[in-house]
Structure formats: structure tokens, C-alpha cells
Backbone as ProteinMPNN parsed JSONL, in Angstrom:
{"seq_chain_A": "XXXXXXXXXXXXXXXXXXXXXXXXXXXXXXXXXXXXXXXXXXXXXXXXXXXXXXXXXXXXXXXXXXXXXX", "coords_chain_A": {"N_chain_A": [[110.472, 135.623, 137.684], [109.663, 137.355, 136.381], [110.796, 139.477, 136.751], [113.256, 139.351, 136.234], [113.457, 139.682, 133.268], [112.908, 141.779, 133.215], [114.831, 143.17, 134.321], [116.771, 142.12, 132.358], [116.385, 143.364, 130.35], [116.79, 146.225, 130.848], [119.471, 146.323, 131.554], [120.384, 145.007, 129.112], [119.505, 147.401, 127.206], [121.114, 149.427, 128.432], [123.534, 148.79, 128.469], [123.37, 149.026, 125.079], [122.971, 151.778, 124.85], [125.466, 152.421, 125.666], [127.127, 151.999, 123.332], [126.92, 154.155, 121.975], [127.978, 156.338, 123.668], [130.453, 158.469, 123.428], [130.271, 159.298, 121.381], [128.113, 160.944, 120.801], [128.009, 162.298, 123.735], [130.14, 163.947, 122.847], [129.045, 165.164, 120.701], [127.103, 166.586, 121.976], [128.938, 168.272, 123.219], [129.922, 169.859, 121.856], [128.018, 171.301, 120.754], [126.296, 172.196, 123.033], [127.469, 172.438, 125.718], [130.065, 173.501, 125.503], [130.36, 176.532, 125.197], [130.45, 178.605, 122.176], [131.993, 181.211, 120.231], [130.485, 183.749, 118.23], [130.391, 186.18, 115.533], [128.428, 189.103, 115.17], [126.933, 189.099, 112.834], [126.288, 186.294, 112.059], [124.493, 185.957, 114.284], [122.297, 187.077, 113.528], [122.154, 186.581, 110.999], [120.674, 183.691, 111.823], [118.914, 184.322, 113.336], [118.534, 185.322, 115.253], [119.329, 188.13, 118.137], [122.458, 190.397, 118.746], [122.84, 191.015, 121.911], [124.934, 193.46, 122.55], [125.452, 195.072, 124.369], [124.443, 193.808, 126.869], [125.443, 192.139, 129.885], [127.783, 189.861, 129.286], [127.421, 189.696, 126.711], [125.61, 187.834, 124.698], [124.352, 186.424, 121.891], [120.963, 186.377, 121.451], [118.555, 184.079, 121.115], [117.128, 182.497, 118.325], [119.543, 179.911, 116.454], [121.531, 180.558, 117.08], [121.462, 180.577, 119.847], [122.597, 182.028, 123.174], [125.385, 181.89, 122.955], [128.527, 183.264, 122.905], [128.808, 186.683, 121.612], [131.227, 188.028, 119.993]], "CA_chain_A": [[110.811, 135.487, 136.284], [109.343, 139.119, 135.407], [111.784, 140.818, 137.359], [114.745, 138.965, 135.629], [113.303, 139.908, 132.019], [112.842, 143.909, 133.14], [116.369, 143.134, 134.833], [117.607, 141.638, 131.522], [116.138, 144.643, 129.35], [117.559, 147.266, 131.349], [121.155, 145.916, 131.444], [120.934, 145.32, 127.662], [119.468, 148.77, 126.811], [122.153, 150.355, 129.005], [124.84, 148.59, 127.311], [123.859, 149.769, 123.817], [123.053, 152.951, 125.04], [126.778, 152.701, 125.831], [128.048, 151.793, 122.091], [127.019, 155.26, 120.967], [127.701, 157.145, 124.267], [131.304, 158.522, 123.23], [130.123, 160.373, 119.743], [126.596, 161.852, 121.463], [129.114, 163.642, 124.687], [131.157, 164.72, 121.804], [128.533, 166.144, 119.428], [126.659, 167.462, 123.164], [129.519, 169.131, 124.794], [130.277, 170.776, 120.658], [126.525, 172.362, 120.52], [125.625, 173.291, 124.061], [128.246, 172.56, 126.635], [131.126, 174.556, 125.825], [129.88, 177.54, 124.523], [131.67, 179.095, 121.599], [131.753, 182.503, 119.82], [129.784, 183.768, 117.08], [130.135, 187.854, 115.1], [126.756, 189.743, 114.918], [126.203, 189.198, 111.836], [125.805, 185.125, 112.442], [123.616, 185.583, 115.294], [121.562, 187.48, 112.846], [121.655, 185.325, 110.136], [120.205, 182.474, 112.69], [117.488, 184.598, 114.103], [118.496, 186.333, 116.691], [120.309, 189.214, 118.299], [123.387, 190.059, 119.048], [122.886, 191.534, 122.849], [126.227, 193.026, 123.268], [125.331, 196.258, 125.087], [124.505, 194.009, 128.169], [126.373, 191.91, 130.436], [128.092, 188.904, 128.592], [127.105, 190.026, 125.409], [125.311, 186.675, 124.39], [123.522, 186.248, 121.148], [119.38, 185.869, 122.024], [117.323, 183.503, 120.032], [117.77, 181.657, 116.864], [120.704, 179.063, 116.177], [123.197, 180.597, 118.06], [121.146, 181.252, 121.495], [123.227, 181.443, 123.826], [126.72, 181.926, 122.623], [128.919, 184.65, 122.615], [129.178, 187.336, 120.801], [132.542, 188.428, 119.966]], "C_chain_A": [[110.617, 136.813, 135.548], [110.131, 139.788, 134.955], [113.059, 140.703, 136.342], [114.788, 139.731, 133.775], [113.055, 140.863, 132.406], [114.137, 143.611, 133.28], [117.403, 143.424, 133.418], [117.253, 143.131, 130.715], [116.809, 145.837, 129.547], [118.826, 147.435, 131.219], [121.275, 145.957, 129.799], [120.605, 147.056, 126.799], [120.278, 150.164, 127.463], [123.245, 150.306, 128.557], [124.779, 148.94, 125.607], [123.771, 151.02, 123.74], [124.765, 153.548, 124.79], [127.518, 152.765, 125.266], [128.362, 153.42, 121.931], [127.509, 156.465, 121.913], [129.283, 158.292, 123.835], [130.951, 160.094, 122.133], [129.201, 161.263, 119.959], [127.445, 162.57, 122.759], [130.002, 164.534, 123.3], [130.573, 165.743, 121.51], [127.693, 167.004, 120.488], [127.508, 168.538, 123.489], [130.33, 170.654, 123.221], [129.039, 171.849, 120.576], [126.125, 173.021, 121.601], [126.628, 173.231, 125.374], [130.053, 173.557, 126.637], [130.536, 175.331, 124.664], [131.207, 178.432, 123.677], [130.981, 180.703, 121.083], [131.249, 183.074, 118.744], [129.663, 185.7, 117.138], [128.627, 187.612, 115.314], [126.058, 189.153, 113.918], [125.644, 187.545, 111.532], [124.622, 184.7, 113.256], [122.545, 186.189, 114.572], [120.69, 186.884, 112.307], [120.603, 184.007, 110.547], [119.138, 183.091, 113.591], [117.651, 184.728, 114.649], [119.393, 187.351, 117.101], [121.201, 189.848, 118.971], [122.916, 190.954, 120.698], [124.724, 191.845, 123.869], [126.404, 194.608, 123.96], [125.178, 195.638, 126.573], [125.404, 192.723, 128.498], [126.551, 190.461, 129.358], [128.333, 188.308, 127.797], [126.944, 188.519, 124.829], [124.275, 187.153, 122.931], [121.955, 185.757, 121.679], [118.339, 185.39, 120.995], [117.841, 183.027, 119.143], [118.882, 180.599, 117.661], [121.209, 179.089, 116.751], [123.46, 181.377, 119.226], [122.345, 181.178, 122.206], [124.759, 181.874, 123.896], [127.14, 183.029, 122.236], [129.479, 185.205, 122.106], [130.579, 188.092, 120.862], [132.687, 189.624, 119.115]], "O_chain_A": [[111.158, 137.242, 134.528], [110.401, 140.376, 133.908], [113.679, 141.625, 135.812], [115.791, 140.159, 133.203], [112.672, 141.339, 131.338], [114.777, 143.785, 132.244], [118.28, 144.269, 133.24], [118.183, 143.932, 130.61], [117.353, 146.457, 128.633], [119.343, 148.486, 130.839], [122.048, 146.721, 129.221], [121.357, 147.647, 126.024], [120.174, 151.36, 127.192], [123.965, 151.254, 128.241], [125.793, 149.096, 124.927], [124.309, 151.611, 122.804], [125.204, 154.506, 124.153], [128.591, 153.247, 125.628], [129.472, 153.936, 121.806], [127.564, 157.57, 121.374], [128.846, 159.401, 124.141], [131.249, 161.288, 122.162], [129.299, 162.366, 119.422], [127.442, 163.786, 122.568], [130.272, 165.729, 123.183], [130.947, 166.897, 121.721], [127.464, 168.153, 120.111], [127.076, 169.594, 123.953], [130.896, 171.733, 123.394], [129.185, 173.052, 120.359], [125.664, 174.16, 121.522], [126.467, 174.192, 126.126], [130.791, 174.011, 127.512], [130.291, 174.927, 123.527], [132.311, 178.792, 124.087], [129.904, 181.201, 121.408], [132.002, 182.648, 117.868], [129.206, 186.405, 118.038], [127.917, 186.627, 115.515], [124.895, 188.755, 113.977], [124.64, 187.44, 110.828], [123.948, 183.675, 113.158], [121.496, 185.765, 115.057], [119.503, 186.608, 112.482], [119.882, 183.447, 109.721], [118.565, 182.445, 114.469], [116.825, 184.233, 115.416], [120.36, 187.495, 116.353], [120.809, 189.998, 120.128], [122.458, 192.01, 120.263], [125.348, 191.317, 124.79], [127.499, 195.169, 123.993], [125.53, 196.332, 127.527], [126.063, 192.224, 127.586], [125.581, 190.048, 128.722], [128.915, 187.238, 127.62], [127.972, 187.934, 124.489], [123.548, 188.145, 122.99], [121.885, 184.71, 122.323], [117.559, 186.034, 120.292], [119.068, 183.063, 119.04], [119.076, 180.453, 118.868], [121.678, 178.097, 117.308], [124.348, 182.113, 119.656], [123.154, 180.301, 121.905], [125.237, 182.184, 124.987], [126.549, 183.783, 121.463], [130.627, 184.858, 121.826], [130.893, 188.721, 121.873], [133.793, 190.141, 118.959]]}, "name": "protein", "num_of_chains": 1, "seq": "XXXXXXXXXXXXXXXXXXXXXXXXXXXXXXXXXXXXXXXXXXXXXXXXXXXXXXXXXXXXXXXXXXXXXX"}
């Protein structure tokens, strides 16, 4: 009888997991999965700096770790 009520919890907290899963990949794959491009003076603004002397030239730190500088 335990098992069936973990069973049952699991299945229902997977299915509402599942209402919202659509808008959370969205707003994921907008902030850290496809990396977009950001001037100097943004990566600044957001605390950090533009590293475009070395390879990849990525902004380092702040807001807009990560993403590259154009």
C-alpha cells in the first residue's frame, strides 16, 4: 500500500512537472543554452569583462558570463 502511494506521488508530480515543462526549455535554452552575443560595453555594465584578446572572446563574470562578445 506504501509503495502504491510513493508510486502515485511520483506519477502525479511528474505529470505537473510536465504542464510547465514547454515555457521552462524555452526560457532555459533563451538564458544558457544557446549562447547569444553581447558589445563590451554590456558585459561591463553586468559586471564583467569583455575577454576578447583571447580565444572565443567570451564575456567573464557578471550577467552576461559566458556569452560572446561581438
Amino acid at each position: 500500500m506504501r509503495i502504491r502511494r510513493i508510486l502515485a506521488a511520483v506519477i502525479a508530480t511528474a505529470a505537473l512537472a510536465g504542464l510547465g515543462l514547454t515555457g521552462a526549455a524555452s526560457a532555459t535554452a533563451a538564458t544558457q543554452g544557446a549562447r547569444s552575443y553581447v558589445t563590451p560595453s554590456p558585459c561591463r555594465q553586468g559586471g564583467g569583462t569583455p575577454a576578447i584578446n583571447e580565444a572565443g572572446n567570451y564575456c567573464k563574470g557578471g550577467t552576461h558570463n559566458g556569452e560572446q562578445v561581438d
